[in-house]
Amino acid sequence: MDEKQIRINVDPDTEGVNIDWTDSFADPQEVGYYLSAAFLAFSANVGISEEDLIELIKENYQDFQEENK
């Protein structure tokens, strides 16, 4: 089985985020699963409460959708 990698680069000048992944992923939903799991694990590790996480998503999700069309 081929190694699967996800690379996240941040440009501090533009505050842009670029996410690349290897072709060994079955489909973009698989990438989304791993990114989501990593985000939730990170959030729990740094102590973000479930309520704060829900509020963060409620307040920002639509903006992210608009920016990533």
mmCIF file with all atom_site columns, N, CA and C in Angstrom:
data_model
loop_
_atom_site.group_PDB
_atom_site.id
_atom_site.type_symbol
_atom_site.label_atom_id
_atom_site.label_alt_id
_atom_site.label_comp_id
_atom_site.label_asym_id
_atom_site.label_entity_id
_atom_site.label_seq_id
_atom_site.pdbx_PDB_ins_code
_atom_site.Cartn_x
_atom_site.Cartn_y
_atom_site.Cartn_z
_atom_site.occupancy
_atom_site.B_iso_or_equiv
_atom_site.pdbx_formal_charge
_atom_site.auth_seq_id
_atom_site.auth_comp_id
_atom_site.auth_asym_id
_atom_site.auth_atom_id
_atom_site.pdbx_PDB_model_num
ATOM 1   N N  . MET A 1 1  ? 0.839   -1.180 0.000  1.00 0.00 ? 1  MET A N  1
ATOM 2   C CA . MET A 1 1  ? 0.000   0.000  0.000  1.00 0.00 ? 1  MET A CA 1
ATOM 3   C C  . MET A 1 1  ? 0.886   1.246  0.000  1.00 0.00 ? 1  MET A C  1
ATOM 4   N N  . ASP A 1 2  ? 0.513   2.219  -0.820 1.00 0.00 ? 2  ASP A N  1
ATOM 5   C CA . ASP A 1 2  ? 1.272   3.463  -0.898 1.00 0.00 ? 2  ASP A CA 1
ATOM 6   C C  . ASP A 1 2  ? 1.056   4.320  0.346  1.00 0.00 ? 2  ASP A C  1
ATOM 7   N N  . GLU A 1 3  ? 2.101   5.015  0.725  1.00 0.00 ? 3  GLU A N  1
ATOM 8   C CA . GLU A 1 3  ? 2.007   5.933  1.853  1.00 0.00 ? 3  GLU A CA 1
ATOM 9   C C  . GLU A 1 3  ? 1.091   7.093  1.489  1.00 0.00 ? 3  GLU A C  1
ATOM 10  N N  . LYS A 1 4  ? 0.270   7.512  2.447  1.00 0.00 ? 4  LYS A N  1
ATOM 11  C CA . LYS A 1 4  ? -0.636  8.636  2.235  1.00 0.00 ? 4  LYS A CA 1
ATOM 12  C C  . LYS A 1 4  ? -0.118  9.816  3.042  1.00 0.00 ? 4  LYS A C  1
ATOM 13  N N  . GLN A 1 5  ? -0.056  10.972 2.390  1.00 0.00 ? 5  GLN A N  1
ATOM 14  C CA . GLN A 1 5  ? 0.437   12.172 3.066  1.00 0.00 ? 5  GLN A CA 1
ATOM 15  C C  . GLN A 1 5  ? -0.476  13.343 2.765  1.00 0.00 ? 5  GLN A C  1
ATOM 16  N N  . ILE A 1 6  ? -0.655  14.172 3.793  1.00 0.00 ? 6  ILE A N  1
ATOM 17  C CA . ILE A 1 6  ? -1.353  15.444 3.645  1.00 0.00 ? 6  ILE A CA 1
ATOM 18  C C  . ILE A 1 6  ? -0.375  16.519 4.110  1.00 0.00 ? 6  ILE A C  1
ATOM 19  N N  . ARG A 1 7  ? -0.199  17.521 3.296  1.00 0.00 ? 7  ARG A N  1
ATOM 20  C CA . ARG A 1 7  ? 0.722   18.606 3.627  1.00 0.00 ? 7  ARG A CA 1
ATOM 21  C C  . ARG A 1 7  ? -0.060  19.914 3.704  1.00 0.00 ? 7  ARG A C  1
ATOM 22  N N  . ILE A 1 8  ? 0.155   20.640 4.801  1.00 0.00 ? 8  ILE A N  1
ATOM 23  C CA . ILE A 1 8  ? -0.506  21.935 4.993  1.00 0.00 ? 8  ILE A CA 1
ATOM 24  C C  . ILE A 1 8  ? 0.575   23.003 5.054  1.00 0.00 ? 8  ILE A C  1
ATOM 25  N N  . ASN A 1 9  ? 0.465   23.985 4.176  1.00 0.00 ? 9  ASN A N  1
ATOM 26  C CA . ASN A 1 9  ? 1.401   25.112 4.155  1.00 0.00 ? 9  ASN A CA 1
ATOM 27  C C  . ASN A 1 9  ? 0.629   26.392 4.442  1.00 0.00 ? 9  ASN A C  1
ATOM 28  N N  . VAL A 1 10 ? 1.215   27.244 5.260  1.00 0.00 ? 10 VAL A N  1
ATOM 29  C CA . VAL A 1 10 ? 0.596   28.523 5.593  1.00 0.00 ? 10 VAL A CA 1
ATOM 30  C C  . VAL A 1 10 ? 1.512   29.640 5.111  1.00 0.00 ? 10 VAL A C  1
ATOM 31  N N  . ASP A 1 11 ? 0.930   30.585 4.390  1.00 0.00 ? 11 ASP A N  1
ATOM 32  C CA . ASP A 1 11 ? 1.673   31.760 3.937  1.00 0.00 ? 11 ASP A CA 1
ATOM 33  C C  . ASP A 1 11 ? 1.394   32.886 4.922  1.00 0.00 ? 11 ASP A C  1
ATOM 34  N N  . PRO A 1 12 ? 2.380   33.240 5.764  1.00 0.00 ? 12 PRO A N  1
ATOM 35  C CA . PRO A 1 12 ? 2.136   34.263 6.779  1.00 0.00 ? 12 PRO A CA 1
ATOM 36  C C  . PRO A 1 12 ? 1.843   35.642 6.193  1.00 0.00 ? 12 PRO A C  1
ATOM 37  N N  . ASP A 1 13 ? 2.309   35.906 4.982  1.00 0.00 ? 13 ASP A N  1
ATOM 38  C CA . ASP A 1 13 ? 2.063   37.212 4.373  1.00 0.00 ? 13 ASP A CA 1
ATOM 39  C C  . ASP A 1 13 ? 0.605   37.382 3.951  1.00 0.00 ? 13 ASP A C  1
ATOM 40  N N  . THR A 1 14 ? 0.026   36.334 3.390  1.00 0.00 ? 14 THR A N  1
ATOM 41  C CA . THR A 1 14 ? -1.358  36.422 2.915  1.00 0.00 ? 14 THR A CA 1
ATOM 42  C C  . THR A 1 14 ? -2.339  35.748 3.866  1.00 0.00 ? 14 THR A C  1
ATOM 43  N N  . GLU A 1 15 ? -1.809  35.035 4.863  1.00 0.00 ? 15 GLU A N  1
ATOM 44  C CA . GLU A 1 15 ? -2.603  34.232 5.793  1.00 0.00 ? 15 GLU A CA 1
ATOM 45  C C  . GLU A 1 15 ? -3.387  33.157 5.053  1.00 0.00 ? 15 GLU A C  1
ATOM 46  N N  . GLY A 1 16 ? -2.899  32.777 3.876  1.00 0.00 ? 16 GLY A N  1
ATOM 47  C CA . GLY A 1 16 ? -3.528  31.723 3.091  1.00 0.00 ? 16 GLY A CA 1
ATOM 48  C C  . GLY A 1 16 ? -3.047  30.356 3.535  1.00 0.00 ? 16 GLY A C  1
ATOM 49  N N  . VAL A 1 17 ? -3.912  29.381 3.346  1.00 0.00 ? 17 VAL A N  1
ATOM 50  C CA . VAL A 1 17 ? -3.603  27.998 3.683  1.00 0.00 ? 17 VAL A CA 1
ATOM 51  C C  . VAL A 1 17 ? -3.701  27.172 2.409  1.00 0.00 ? 17 VAL A C  1
ATOM 52  N N  . ASN A 1 18 ? -2.672  26.383 2.142  1.00 0.00 ? 18 ASN A N  1
ATOM 53  C CA . ASN A 1 18 ? -2.660  25.509 0.983  1.00 0.00 ? 18 ASN A CA 1
ATOM 54  C C  . ASN A 1 18 ? -2.560  24.068 1.480  1.00 0.00 ? 18 ASN A C  1
ATOM 55  N N  . ILE A 1 19 ? -3.473  23.222 1.031  1.00 0.00 ? 19 ILE A N  1
ATOM 56  C CA . ILE A 1 19 ? -3.487  21.822 1.453  1.00 0.00 ? 19 ILE A CA 1
ATOM 57  C C  . ILE A 1 19 ? -3.307  20.941 0.217  1.00 0.00 ? 19 ILE A C  1
ATOM 58  N N  . ASP A 1 20 ? -2.281  20.096 0.252  1.00 0.00 ? 20 ASP A N  1
ATOM 59  C CA . ASP A 1 20 ? -2.007  19.151 -0.826 1.00 0.00 ? 20 ASP A CA 1
ATOM 60  C C  . ASP A 1 20 ? -2.000  17.744 -0.244 1.00 0.00 ? 20 ASP A C  1
ATOM 61  N N  . TRP A 1 21 ? -2.346  16.764 -1.057 1.00 0.00 ? 21 TRP A N  1
ATOM 62  C CA . TRP A 1 21 ? -2.289  15.379 -0.623 1.00 0.00 ? 21 TRP A CA 1
ATOM 63  C C  . TRP A 1 21 ? -1.836  14.496 -1.765 1.00 0.00 ? 21 TRP A C  1
ATOM 64  N N  . THR A 1 22 ? -1.290  13.356 -1.384 1.00 0.00 ? 22 THR A N  1
ATOM 65  C CA . THR A 1 22 ? -0.790  12.424 -2.381 1.00 0.00 ? 22 THR A CA 1
ATOM 66  C C  . THR A 1 22 ? -1.946  11.752 -3.114 1.00 0.00 ? 22 THR A C  1
ATOM 67  N N  . ASP A 1 23 ? -1.647  11.253 -4.310 1.00 0.00 ? 23 ASP A N  1
ATOM 68  C CA . ASP A 1 23 ? -2.658  10.590 -5.135 1.00 0.00 ? 23 ASP A CA 1
ATOM 69  C C  . ASP A 1 23 ? -3.106  9.246  -4.566 1.00 0.00 ? 23 ASP A C  1
ATOM 70  N N  . SER A 1 24 ? -2.452  8.784  -3.512 1.00 0.00 ? 24 SER A N  1
ATOM 71  C CA . SER A 1 24 ? -2.793  7.478  -2.957 1.00 0.00 ? 24 SER A CA 1
ATOM 72  C C  . SER A 1 24 ? -4.094  7.481  -2.151 1.00 0.00 ? 24 SER A C  1
ATOM 73  N N  . PHE A 1 25 ? -4.673  8.660  -1.911 1.00 0.00 ? 25 PHE A N  1
ATOM 74  C CA . PHE A 1 25 ? -5.979  8.711  -1.255 1.00 0.00 ? 25 PHE A CA 1
ATOM 75  C C  . PHE A 1 25 ? -7.048  8.294  -2.253 1.00 0.00 ? 25 PHE A C  1
ATOM 76  N N  . ALA A 1 26 ? -8.044  7.565  -1.775 1.00 0.00 ? 26 ALA A N  1
ATOM 77  C CA . ALA A 1 26 ? -9.094  7.054  -2.652 1.00 0.00 ? 26 ALA A CA 1
ATOM 78  C C  . ALA A 1 26 ? -9.927  8.173  -3.264 1.00 0.00 ? 26 ALA A C  1
ATOM 79  N N  . ASP A 1 27 ? -10.244 9.181  -2.456 1.00 0.00 ? 27 ASP A N  1
ATOM 80  C CA . ASP A 1 27 ? -11.039 10.306 -2.951 1.00 0.00 ? 27 ASP A CA 1
ATOM 81  C C  . ASP A 1 27 ? -10.924 11.466 -1.968 1.00 0.00 ? 27 ASP A C  1
ATOM 82  N N  . PRO A 1 28 ? -11.374 12.662 -2.349 1.00 0.00 ? 28 PRO A N  1
ATOM 83  C CA . PRO A 1 28 ? -11.263 13.820 -1.467 1.00 0.00 ? 28 PRO A CA 1
ATOM 84  C C  . PRO A 1 28 ? -12.015 13.656 -0.141 1.00 0.00 ? 28 PRO A C  1
ATOM 85  N N  . GLN A 1 29 ? -13.057 12.841 -0.108 1.00 0.00 ? 29 GLN A N  1
ATOM 86  C CA . GLN A 1 29 ? -13.772 12.631 1.151  1.00 0.00 ? 29 GLN A CA 1
ATOM 87  C C  . GLN A 1 29 ? -12.884 11.937 2.178  1.00 0.00 ? 29 GLN A C  1
ATOM 88  N N  . GLU A 1 30 ? -12.006 11.074 1.709  1.00 0.00 ? 30 GLU A N  1
ATOM 89  C CA . GLU A 1 30 ? -11.069 10.414 2.616  1.00 0.00 ? 30 GLU A CA 1
ATOM 90  C C  . GLU A 1 30 ? -10.119 11.450 3.224  1.00 0.00 ? 30 GLU A C  1
ATOM 91  N N  . VAL A 1 31 ? -9.661  12.378 2.412  1.00 0.00 ? 31 VAL A N  1
ATOM 92  C CA . VAL A 1 31 ? -8.807  13.457 2.912  1.00 0.00 ? 31 VAL A CA 1
ATOM 93  C C  . VAL A 1 31 ? -9.574  14.270 3.948  1.00 0.00 ? 31 VAL A C  1
ATOM 94  N N  . GLY A 1 32 ? -10.818 14.596 3.639  1.00 0.00 ? 32 GLY A N  1
ATOM 95  C CA . GLY A 1 32 ? -11.652 15.361 4.568  1.00 0.00 ? 32 GLY A CA 1
ATOM 96  C C  . GLY A 1 32 ? -11.837 14.660 5.903  1.00 0.00 ? 32 GLY A C  1
ATOM 97  N N  . TYR A 1 33 ? -11.988 13.349 5.861  1.00 0.00 ? 33 TYR A N  1
ATOM 98  C CA . TYR A 1 33 ? -12.125 12.582 7.097  1.00 0.00 ? 33 TYR A CA 1
ATOM 99  C C  . TYR A 1 33 ? -10.897 12.763 7.981  1.00 0.00 ? 33 TYR A C  1
ATOM 100 N N  . TYR A 1 34 ? -9.710  12.602 7.401  1.00 0.00 ? 34 TYR A N  1
ATOM 101 C CA . TYR A 1 34 ? -8.482  12.720 8.195  1.00 0.00 ? 34 TYR A CA 1
ATOM 102 C C  . TYR A 1 34 ? -8.255  14.142 8.691  1.00 0.00 ? 34 TYR A C  1
ATOM 103 N N  . LEU A 1 35 ? -8.544  15.130 7.863  1.00 0.00 ? 35 LEU A N  1
ATOM 104 C CA . LEU A 1 35 ? -8.386  16.519 8.303  1.00 0.00 ? 35 LEU A CA 1
ATOM 105 C C  . LEU A 1 35 ? -9.363  16.849 9.431  1.00 0.00 ? 35 LEU A C  1
ATOM 106 N N  . SER A 1 36 ? -10.598 16.377 9.306  1.00 0.00 ? 36 SER A N  1
ATOM 107 C CA . SER A 1 36 ? -11.598 16.613 10.346 1.00 0.00 ? 36 SER A CA 1
ATOM 108 C C  . SER A 1 36 ? -11.196 15.936 11.657 1.00 0.00 ? 36 SER A C  1
ATOM 109 N N  . ALA A 1 37 ? -10.744 14.698 11.561 1.00 0.00 ? 37 ALA A N  1
ATOM 110 C CA . ALA A 1 37 ? -10.321 13.972 12.756 1.00 0.00 ? 37 ALA A CA 1
ATOM 111 C C  . ALA A 1 37 ? -9.138  14.671 13.425 1.00 0.00 ? 37 ALA A C  1
ATOM 112 N N  . ALA A 1 38 ? -8.200  15.152 12.628 1.00 0.00 ? 38 ALA A N  1
ATOM 113 C CA . ALA A 1 38 ? -7.042  15.861 13.187 1.00 0.00 ? 38 ALA A CA 1
ATOM 114 C C  . ALA A 1 38 ? -7.473  17.162 13.864 1.00 0.00 ? 38 ALA A C  1
ATOM 115 N N  . PHE A 1 39 ? -8.399  17.886 13.237 1.00 0.00 ? 39 PHE A N  1
ATOM 116 C CA . PHE A 1 39 ? -8.887  19.140 13.830 1.00 0.00 ? 39 PHE A CA 1
ATOM 117 C C  . PHE A 1 39 ? -9.598  18.887 15.157 1.00 0.00 ? 39 PHE A C  1
ATOM 118 N N  . LEU A 1 40 ? -10.453 17.868 15.204 1.00 0.00 ? 40 LEU A N  1
ATOM 119 C CA . LEU A 1 40 ? -11.165 17.578 16.448 1.00 0.00 ? 40 LEU A CA 1
ATOM 120 C C  . LEU A 1 40 ? -10.207 17.107 17.537 1.00 0.00 ? 40 LEU A C  1
ATOM 121 N N  . ALA A 1 41 ? -9.224  16.284 17.169 1.00 0.00 ? 41 ALA A N  1
ATOM 122 C CA . ALA A 1 41 ? -8.235  15.830 18.147 1.00 0.00 ? 41 ALA A CA 1
ATOM 123 C C  . ALA A 1 41 ? -7.418  17.006 18.674 1.00 0.00 ? 41 ALA A C  1
ATOM 124 N N  . PHE A 1 42 ? -7.012  17.903 17.784 1.00 0.00 ? 42 PHE A N  1
ATOM 125 C CA . PHE A 1 42 ? -6.262  19.087 18.204 1.00 0.00 ? 42 PHE A CA 1
ATOM 126 C C  . PHE A 1 42 ? -7.110  19.947 19.133 1.00 0.00 ? 42 PHE A C  1
ATOM 127 N N  . SER A 1 43 ? -8.362  20.176 18.758 1.00 0.00 ? 43 SER A N  1
ATOM 128 C CA . SER A 1 43 ? -9.255  21.013 19.575 1.00 0.00 ? 43 SER A CA 1
ATOM 129 C C  . SER A 1 43 ? -9.412  20.443 20.976 1.00 0.00 ? 43 SER A C  1
ATOM 130 N N  . ALA A 1 44 ? -9.615  19.139 21.069 1.00 0.00 ? 44 ALA A N  1
ATOM 131 C CA . ALA A 1 44 ? -9.750  18.507 22.382 1.00 0.00 ? 44 ALA A CA 1
ATOM 132 C C  . ALA A 1 44 ? -8.454  18.603 23.168 1.00 0.00 ? 44 ALA A C  1
ATOM 133 N N  . ASN A 1 45 ? -7.331  18.437 22.476 1.00 0.00 ? 45 ASN A N  1
ATOM 134 C CA . ASN A 1 45 ? -6.030  18.467 23.140 1.00 0.00 ? 45 ASN A CA 1
ATOM 135 C C  . ASN A 1 45 ? -5.718  19.837 23.744 1.00 0.00 ? 45 ASN A C  1
ATOM 136 N N  . VAL A 1 46 ? -6.132  20.898 23.080 1.00 0.00 ? 46 VAL A N  1
ATOM 137 C CA . VAL A 1 46 ? -5.840  22.243 23.592 1.00 0.00 ? 46 VAL A CA 1
ATOM 138 C C  . VAL A 1 46 ? -6.957  22.773 24.484 1.00 0.00 ? 46 VAL A C  1
ATOM 139 N N  . GLY A 1 47 ? -7.987  21.956 24.694 1.00 0.00 ? 47 GLY A N  1
ATOM 140 C CA . GLY A 1 47 ? -9.016  22.316 25.668 1.00 0.00 ? 47 GLY A CA 1
ATOM 141 C C  . GLY A 1 47 ? -10.169 23.151 25.145 1.00 0.00 ? 47 GLY A C  1
ATOM 142 N N  . ILE A 1 48 ? -10.385 23.175 23.852 1.00 0.00 ? 48 ILE A N  1
ATOM 143 C CA . ILE A 1 48 ? -11.538 23.901 23.323 1.00 0.00 ? 48 ILE A CA 1
ATOM 144 C C  . ILE A 1 48 ? -12.784 23.097 23.676 1.00 0.00 ? 48 ILE A C  1
ATOM 145 N N  . SER A 1 49 ? -13.742 23.757 24.316 1.00 0.00 ? 49 SER A N  1
ATOM 146 C CA . SER A 1 49 ? -14.950 23.051 24.725 1.00 0.00 ? 49 SER A CA 1
ATOM 147 C C  . SER A 1 49 ? -15.823 22.745 23.514 1.00 0.00 ? 49 SER A C  1
ATOM 148 N N  . GLU A 1 50 ? -16.682 21.766 23.667 1.00 0.00 ? 50 GLU A N  1
ATOM 149 C CA . GLU A 1 50 ? -17.608 21.400 22.595 1.00 0.00 ? 50 GLU A CA 1
ATOM 150 C C  . GLU A 1 50 ? -18.490 22.599 22.237 1.00 0.00 ? 50 GLU A C  1
ATOM 151 N N  . GLU A 1 51 ? -18.926 23.318 23.239 1.00 0.00 ? 51 GLU A N  1
ATOM 152 C CA . GLU A 1 51 ? -19.774 24.485 22.999 1.00 0.00 ? 51 GLU A CA 1
ATOM 153 C C  . GLU A 1 51 ? -19.027 25.559 22.197 1.00 0.00 ? 51 GLU A C  1
ATOM 154 N N  . ASP A 1 52 ? -17.776 25.819 22.550 1.00 0.00 ? 52 ASP A N  1
ATOM 155 C CA . ASP A 1 52 ? -16.981 26.811 21.821 1.00 0.00 ? 52 ASP A CA 1
ATOM 156 C C  . ASP A 1 52 ? -16.707 26.353 20.394 1.00 0.00 ? 52 ASP A C  1
ATOM 157 N N  . LEU A 1 53 ? -16.485 25.072 20.218 1.00 0.00 ? 53 LEU A N  1
ATOM 158 C CA . LEU A 1 53 ? -16.240 24.526 18.885 1.00 0.00 ? 53 LEU A CA 1
ATOM 159 C C  . LEU A 1 53 ? -17.491 24.669 18.015 1.00 0.00 ? 53 LEU A C  1
ATOM 160 N N  . ILE A 1 54 ? -18.642 24.357 18.575 1.00 0.00 ? 54 ILE A N  1
ATOM 161 C CA . ILE A 1 54 ? -19.901 24.519 17.840 1.00 0.00 ? 54 ILE A CA 1
ATOM 162 C C  . ILE A 1 54 ? -20.110 25.981 17.467 1.00 0.00 ? 54 ILE A C  1
ATOM 163 N N  . GLU A 1 55 ? -19.851 26.878 18.398 1.00 0.00 ? 55 GLU A N  1
ATOM 164 C CA . GLU A 1 55 ? -20.017 28.316 18.132 1.00 0.00 ? 55 GLU A CA 1
ATOM 165 C C  . GLU A 1 55 ? -19.033 28.790 17.054 1.00 0.00 ? 55 GLU A C  1
ATOM 166 N N  . LEU A 1 56 ? -17.804 28.311 17.103 1.00 0.00 ? 56 LEU A N  1
ATOM 167 C CA . LEU A 1 56 ? -16.804 28.652 16.090 1.00 0.00 ? 56 LEU A CA 1
ATOM 168 C C  . LEU A 1 56 ? -17.293 28.254 14.702 1.00 0.00 ? 56 LEU A C  1
ATOM 169 N N  . ILE A 1 57 ? -17.840 27.070 14.597 1.00 0.00 ? 57 ILE A N  1
ATOM 170 C CA . ILE A 1 57 ? -18.340 26.594 13.306 1.00 0.00 ? 57 ILE A CA 1
ATOM 171 C C  . ILE A 1 57 ? -19.548 27.409 12.869 1.00 0.00 ? 57 ILE A C  1
ATOM 172 N N  . LYS A 1 58 ? -20.488 27.632 13.770 1.00 0.00 ? 58 LYS A N  1
ATOM 173 C CA . LYS A 1 58 ? -21.682 28.412 13.437 1.00 0.00 ? 58 LYS A CA 1
ATOM 174 C C  . LYS A 1 58 ? -21.316 29.803 12.923 1.00 0.00 ? 58 LYS A C  1
ATOM 175 N N  . GLU A 1 59 ? -20.330 30.428 13.554 1.00 0.00 ? 59 GLU A N  1
ATOM 176 C CA . GLU A 1 59 ? -19.962 31.805 13.206 1.00 0.00 ? 59 GLU A CA 1
ATOM 177 C C  . GLU A 1 59 ? -19.145 31.911 11.925 1.00 0.00 ? 59 GLU A C  1
ATOM 178 N N  . ASN A 1 60 ? -18.433 30.857 11.539 1.00 0.00 ? 60 ASN A N  1
ATOM 179 C CA . ASN A 1 60 ? -17.472 30.972 10.442 1.00 0.00 ? 60 ASN A CA 1
ATOM 180 C C  . ASN A 1 60 ? -17.706 30.066 9.247  1.00 0.00 ? 60 ASN A C  1
ATOM 181 N N  . TYR A 1 61 ? -18.558 29.068 9.351  1.00 0.00 ? 61 TYR A N  1
ATOM 182 C CA . TYR A 1 61 ? -18.686 28.072 8.293  1.00 0.00 ? 61 TYR A CA 1
ATOM 183 C C  . TYR A 1 61 ? -19.118 28.682 6.971  1.00 0.00 ? 61 TYR A C  1
ATOM 184 N N  . GLN A 1 62 ? -20.092 29.568 7.000  1.00 0.00 ? 62 GLN A N  1
ATOM 185 C CA . GLN A 1 62 ? -20.563 30.162 5.758  1.00 0.00 ? 62 GLN A CA 1
ATOM 186 C C  . GLN A 1 62 ? -19.455 30.956 5.068  1.00 0.00 ? 62 GLN A C  1
ATOM 187 N N  . ASP A 1 63 ? -18.642 31.674 5.826  1.00 0.00 ? 63 ASP A N  1
ATOM 188 C CA . ASP A 1 63 ? -17.520 32.413 5.240  1.00 0.00 ? 63 ASP A CA 1
ATOM 189 C C  . ASP A 1 63 ? -16.543 31.456 4.542  1.00 0.00 ? 63 ASP A C  1
ATOM 190 N N  . PHE A 1 64 ? -16.240 30.332 5.178  1.00 0.00 ? 64 PHE A N  1
ATOM 191 C CA . PHE A 1 64 ? -15.332 29.356 4.577  1.00 0.00 ? 64 PHE A CA 1
ATOM 192 C C  . PHE A 1 64 ? -15.924 28.787 3.297  1.00 0.00 ? 64 PHE A C  1
ATOM 193 N N  . GLN A 1 65 ? -17.227 28.545 3.292  1.00 0.00 ? 65 GLN A N  1
ATOM 194 C CA . GLN A 1 65 ? -17.871 28.039 2.085  1.00 0.00 ? 65 GLN A CA 1
ATOM 195 C C  . GLN A 1 65 ? -17.741 29.055 0.944  1.00 0.00 ? 65 GLN A C  1
ATOM 196 N N  . GLU A 1 66 ? -17.967 30.307 1.238  1.00 0.00 ? 66 GLU A N  1
ATOM 197 C CA . GLU A 1 66 ? -17.883 31.358 0.217  1.00 0.00 ? 66 GLU A CA 1
ATOM 198 C C  . GLU A 1 66 ? -16.461 31.490 -0.313 1.00 0.00 ? 66 GLU A C  1
ATOM 199 N N  . GLU A 1 67 ? -15.479 31.422 0.551  1.00 0.00 ? 67 GLU A N  1
ATOM 200 C CA . GLU A 1 67 ? -14.076 31.589 0.162  1.00 0.00 ? 67 GLU A CA 1
ATOM 201 C C  . GLU A 1 67 ? -13.552 30.406 -0.651 1.00 0.00 ? 67 GLU A C  1
ATOM 202 N N  . ASN A 1 68 ? -14.193 29.252 -0.532 1.00 0.00 ? 68 ASN A N  1
ATOM 203 C CA . ASN A 1 68 ? -13.659 28.041 -1.153 1.00 0.00 ? 68 ASN A CA 1
ATOM 204 C C  . ASN A 1 68 ? -14.558 27.480 -2.238 1.00 0.00 ? 68 ASN A C  1
ATOM 205 N N  . LYS A 1 69 ? -15.296 28.325 -2.895 1.00 0.00 ? 69 LYS A N  1
ATOM 206 C CA . LYS A 1 69 ? -16.132 27.875 -4.025 1.00 0.00 ? 69 LYS A CA 1
ATOM 207 C C  . LYS A 1 69 ? -15.299 27.689 -5.250 1.00 0.00 ? 69 LYS A C  1
#
